[in-house]
mmCIF file of C-alpha atoms in Angstrom:
data_model
loop_
_atom_site.group_PDB
_atom_site.id
_atom_site.type_symbol
_atom_site.label_atom_id
_atom_site.label_comp_id
_atom_site.label_asym_id
_atom_site.label_seq_id
_atom_site.Cartn_x
_atom_site.Cartn_y
_atom_site.Cartn_z
ATOM 1 C CA UNK R 25 -15.766 -0.416 2.267
ATOM 2 C CA UNK R 26 -13.284 2.784 2.555
ATOM 3 C CA UNK R 27 -9.725 2.970 2.410
ATOM 4 C CA UNK R 28 -8.230 6.050 3.903
ATOM 5 C CA UNK R 29 -5.155 7.440 1.806
ATOM 6 C CA UNK R 30 -3.054 8.753 4.379
ATOM 7 C CA UNK R 31 -2.019 12.327 5.524
ATOM 8 C CA UNK R 32 -4.424 12.970 8.319
ATOM 9 C CA UNK R 33 -1.634 14.706 10.305
ATOM 10 C CA UNK R 34 -0.423 18.147 8.981
ATOM 11 C CA UNK R 35 2.159 18.993 11.676
ATOM 12 C CA UNK R 36 4.980 16.833 12.871
ATOM 13 C CA UNK R 37 4.045 17.503 16.645
ATOM 14 C CA UNK R 38 0.928 18.212 18.466
ATOM 15 C CA UNK R 39 -1.075 16.195 16.290
ATOM 16 C CA UNK R 40 -2.115 13.158 18.580
ATOM 17 C CA UNK R 41 -5.235 14.958 19.601
ATOM 18 C CA UNK R 42 -6.414 15.210 15.899
ATOM 19 C CA UNK R 43 -5.358 11.707 15.058
ATOM 20 C CA UNK R 44 -7.048 10.311 17.988
ATOM 21 C CA UNK R 45 -10.308 12.088 17.073
ATOM 22 C CA UNK R 46 -10.076 10.881 13.644
ATOM 23 C CA UNK R 47 -9.480 7.355 14.732
ATOM 24 C CA UNK R 48 -12.459 7.488 17.003
ATOM 25 C CA UNK R 49 -14.571 8.549 13.995
ATOM 26 C CA UNK R 50 -13.471 5.924 11.613
ATOM 27 C CA UNK R 51 -13.543 2.976 14.146
ATOM 28 C CA UNK R 52 -17.177 2.489 13.748
ATOM 29 C CA UNK R 53 -17.072 2.272 10.005
ATOM 30 C CA UNK R 54 -17.231 -1.329 8.836
ATOM 31 C CA UNK R 55 -14.670 -2.403 6.286
ATOM 32 C CA UNK R 56 -12.482 0.636 6.830
ATOM 33 C CA UNK R 57 -8.852 0.462 6.188
ATOM 34 C CA UNK R 58 -5.966 2.794 5.992
ATOM 35 C CA UNK R 59 -2.744 3.405 4.342
ATOM 36 C CA UNK R 60 0.007 5.933 5.918
ATOM 37 C CA UNK R 61 0.829 9.110 4.495
ATOM 38 C CA UNK R 62 4.236 10.811 4.641
ATOM 39 C CA UNK R 63 2.870 13.451 7.036
ATOM 40 C CA UNK R 64 1.558 10.706 9.365
ATOM 41 C CA UNK R 65 5.013 9.059 9.385
ATOM 42 C CA UNK R 66 6.442 12.475 10.858
ATOM 43 C CA UNK R 67 4.158 12.686 13.955
ATOM 44 C CA UNK R 68 6.508 13.126 16.931
ATOM 45 C CA UNK R 69 4.018 11.403 19.332
ATOM 46 C CA UNK R 70 4.335 8.127 16.990
ATOM 47 C CA UNK R 71 8.041 8.033 17.250
ATOM 48 C CA UNK R 72 8.754 4.241 15.973
ATOM 49 C CA UNK R 73 7.338 2.520 13.150
ATOM 50 C CA UNK R 74 5.884 0.080 15.098
ATOM 51 C CA UNK R 75 3.961 2.921 16.872
ATOM 52 C CA UNK R 76 2.827 4.328 13.608
ATOM 53 C CA UNK R 77 1.638 0.805 12.467
ATOM 54 C CA UNK R 78 -0.238 -0.002 15.578
ATOM 55 C CA UNK R 79 -2.109 3.330 15.388
ATOM 56 C CA UNK R 80 -3.022 3.699 11.598
ATOM 57 C CA UNK R 81 -3.340 0.013 10.689
ATOM 58 C CA UNK R 82 -6.581 -1.419 12.314
ATOM 59 C CA UNK R 83 -5.403 -5.152 12.486
ATOM 60 C CA UNK R 84 -8.504 -7.275 11.306
ATOM 61 C CA UNK R 85 -8.696 -10.931 10.887
ATOM 62 C CA UNK R 86 -9.115 -10.730 7.065
ATOM 63 C CA UNK R 87 -5.670 -9.035 6.638
ATOM 64 C CA UNK R 88 -2.458 -10.562 5.570
ATOM 65 C CA UNK R 89 0.225 -8.280 6.923
ATOM 66 C CA UNK R 90 3.912 -7.969 5.638
ATOM 67 C CA UNK R 91 6.479 -9.966 7.556
ATOM 68 C CA UNK R 92 7.490 -8.693 11.184
ATOM 69 C CA UNK R 93 4.202 -6.658 11.466
ATOM 70 C CA UNK R 94 5.494 -5.797 15.294
ATOM 71 C CA UNK R 95 8.367 -3.726 13.785
ATOM 72 C CA UNK R 96 5.927 -1.289 11.772
ATOM 73 C CA UNK R 97 5.287 -3.061 8.477
ATOM 74 C CA UNK R 98 2.507 -1.177 7.119
ATOM 75 C CA UNK R 99 1.680 -2.979 3.950
ATOM 76 C CA UNK R 100 -1.107 -5.655 3.786
ATOM 77 C CA UNK R 101 -3.659 -7.132 1.678
ATOM 78 C CA UNK R 102 -7.399 -8.109 2.199
ATOM 79 C CA UNK R 103 -9.180 -10.466 0.549
ATOM 80 C CA UNK R 104 -12.861 -9.980 -0.319
ATOM 81 C CA UNK R 105 -14.244 -13.361 -1.388
ATOM 82 C CA UNK R 106 -17.646 -12.070 -2.240
ATOM 83 C CA UNK R 107 -16.021 -9.821 -4.776
ATOM 84 C CA UNK R 108 -13.231 -12.078 -5.898
ATOM 85 C CA UNK R 109 -10.836 -8.921 -5.183
ATOM 86 C CA UNK R 110 -7.636 -8.573 -3.382
ATOM 87 C CA UNK R 111 -6.798 -5.192 -2.102
ATOM 88 C CA UNK R 112 -3.169 -4.767 -1.701
ATOM 89 C CA UNK R 113 -2.223 -1.640 0.295
ATOM 90 C CA UNK R 114 1.317 -0.529 0.011
ATOM 91 C CA UNK R 115 3.355 1.397 2.423
ATOM 92 C CA UNK R 116 4.655 4.293 0.294
ATOM 93 C CA UNK R 117 4.165 7.031 2.906
ATOM 94 C CA UNK R 118 7.689 6.976 3.856
ATOM 95 C CA UNK R 119 8.992 8.121 0.506
ATOM 96 C CA UNK R 120 10.851 4.992 0.326
ATOM 97 C CA UNK R 121 10.140 1.122 0.760
ATOM 98 C CA UNK R 122 11.622 -1.492 2.964
ATOM 99 C CA UNK R 123 13.850 -4.370 1.381
ATOM 100 C CA UNK R 124 10.856 -6.967 2.180
ATOM 101 C CA UNK R 125 8.156 -5.052 0.638
ATOM 102 C CA UNK R 126 8.658 -5.717 -3.082
ATOM 103 C CA UNK R 127 9.283 -9.445 -2.546
ATOM 104 C CA UNK R 128 6.031 -9.419 -0.255
ATOM 105 C CA UNK R 129 4.109 -7.900 -3.015
ATOM 106 C CA UNK R 130 5.484 -10.278 -5.476
ATOM 107 C CA UNK R 131 4.228 -13.139 -3.293
ATOM 108 C CA UNK R 132 0.841 -11.222 -2.798
ATOM 109 C CA UNK R 133 0.219 -10.971 -6.476
ATOM 110 C CA UNK R 134 1.439 -14.615 -7.156
ATOM 111 C CA UNK R 135 -0.770 -16.022 -4.565
ATOM 112 C CA UNK R 136 -4.048 -14.381 -5.818
ATOM 113 C CA UNK R 137 -6.525 -16.808 -6.722
ATOM 114 C CA UNK R 138 -7.659 -17.446 -10.277
ATOM 115 C CA UNK R 139 -10.099 -15.152 -11.833
ATOM 116 C CA UNK R 140 -9.579 -12.782 -9.363
ATOM 117 C CA UNK R 141 -9.408 -8.823 -9.496
ATOM 118 C CA UNK R 142 -6.525 -6.898 -7.947
ATOM 119 C CA UNK R 143 -6.915 -3.348 -6.624
ATOM 120 C CA UNK R 144 -3.538 -1.678 -5.467
ATOM 121 C CA UNK R 145 -3.922 1.259 -3.053
ATOM 122 C CA UNK R 146 -1.006 3.577 -2.106
ATOM 123 C CA UNK R 147 -0.529 6.850 -0.418
ATOM 124 C CA UNK R 148 1.920 8.164 -3.107
ATOM 125 C CA UNK R 149 0.674 7.864 -6.646
ATOM 126 C CA UNK R 150 2.865 5.583 -8.630
ATOM 127 C CA UNK R 151 3.878 7.571 -11.745
ATOM 128 C CA UNK R 152 6.826 7.978 -13.768
ATOM 129 C CA UNK R 153 7.070 11.856 -14.003
ATOM 130 C CA UNK R 154 5.105 12.953 -11.031
ATOM 131 C CA UNK R 155 3.170 15.579 -13.385
ATOM 132 C CA UNK R 156 -0.358 16.885 -12.762
ATOM 133 C CA UNK R 157 -2.237 18.370 -15.549
ATOM 134 C CA UNK R 158 0.899 19.204 -17.342
ATOM 135 C CA UNK R 159 2.613 20.949 -14.080
ATOM 136 C CA UNK R 160 5.959 19.411 -13.311
ATOM 137 C CA UNK R 161 6.388 19.364 -9.389
ATOM 138 C CA UNK R 162 9.594 20.274 -7.826
ATOM 139 C CA UNK R 163 10.247 16.435 -6.955
ATOM 140 C CA UNK R 164 11.143 13.243 -8.628
ATOM 141 C CA UNK R 165 9.351 10.212 -8.048
ATOM 142 C CA UNK R 166 10.716 7.643 -5.497
ATOM 143 C CA UNK R 167 13.066 5.012 -6.974
ATOM 144 C CA UNK R 168 10.467 2.108 -6.247
ATOM 145 C CA UNK R 169 7.559 3.920 -7.957
ATOM 146 C CA UNK R 170 8.514 2.672 -11.617
ATOM 147 C CA UNK R 171 9.303 -0.706 -10.280
ATOM 148 C CA UNK R 172 5.996 -1.094 -8.954
ATOM 149 C CA UNK R 173 4.345 -0.050 -12.126
ATOM 150 C CA UNK R 174 6.549 -2.507 -14.024
ATOM 151 C CA UNK R 175 5.662 -5.419 -11.534
ATOM 152 C CA UNK R 176 1.913 -4.834 -12.192
ATOM 153 C CA UNK R 177 2.527 -4.526 -15.872
ATOM 154 C CA UNK R 178 4.533 -7.739 -15.825
ATOM 155 C CA UNK R 179 2.049 -9.453 -13.779
ATOM 156 C CA UNK R 180 -0.815 -8.549 -16.313
ATOM 157 C CA UNK R 181 1.242 -9.763 -19.173
ATOM 158 C CA UNK R 182 2.447 -12.870 -17.267
ATOM 159 C CA UNK R 183 6.264 -12.071 -17.678
ATOM 160 C CA UNK R 184 9.029 -12.946 -15.681
ATOM 161 C CA UNK R 185 12.243 -10.805 -14.932
ATOM 162 C CA UNK R 186 13.735 -8.858 -12.149
ATOM 163 C CA UNK R 187 12.410 -5.777 -10.180
ATOM 164 C CA UNK R 188 14.561 -2.782 -10.934
ATOM 165 C CA UNK R 189 14.191 -1.635 -7.288
ATOM 166 C CA UNK R 190 15.931 -3.918 -5.140
ATOM 167 C CA UNK R 191 16.910 -6.667 -7.995
ATOM 168 C CA UNK R 192 14.095 -8.899 -6.836
ATOM 169 C CA UNK R 193 13.318 -11.651 -9.335
ATOM 170 C CA UNK R 194 9.780 -12.483 -10.134
ATOM 171 C CA UNK R 195 7.898 -14.852 -12.404
ATOM 172 C CA UNK R 196 4.298 -14.283 -13.303
ATOM 173 C CA UNK R 197 4.006 -16.753 -16.064
ATOM 174 C CA UNK R 198 1.495 -18.764 -14.057
ATOM 175 C CA UNK R 199 -0.489 -15.767 -12.581
ATOM 176 C CA UNK R 200 -4.149 -16.247 -12.649
ATOM 177 C CA UNK R 201 -5.603 -12.727 -11.701
ATOM 178 C CA UNK R 202 -5.533 -9.180 -13.073
ATOM 179 C CA UNK R 203 -4.259 -5.916 -11.685
ATOM 180 C CA UNK R 204 -7.472 -3.832 -12.451
ATOM 181 C CA UNK R 205 -6.670 -0.405 -10.451
ATOM 182 C CA UNK R 206 -3.892 1.431 -8.928
ATOM 183 C CA UNK R 207 -5.331 4.003 -6.371
#
């Protein structure tokens, strides 16, 4: 299986030909899924969130998509029953998250079957200081970044509390799986 991490687009306009060619290449790959990147979010030919979601996210029968997917929700999860693994794909390519994405993520975590593995896939790395090999970048992490990291830790430690971003309550005391990787 492959997961594309976003940013196939480079420019904000005139990229639809490149994107269409890319889409034709990946269409034949079995078990291929994508998350949107911040550059993909700026393509002028895909001006609405729904346009971007419909273009970048190939809907398959094994996906559970965030609420109201027709309005451009680009977060979803896929269960692989052969691997006992849930792949949670977040929509971090906008440099912000919607009000309903964190509660959706909490539900996706809590509904993971007992003994399963969870792999989280995101365009932007979830990092508290956005440094790479000791070099500090000229940006700060989005507000939701630390909130997601805290949620995944709380899930693995079977805790309850309130997410710092969005002030959403969670209760993972009965969690039955484990977040193994954040990619």
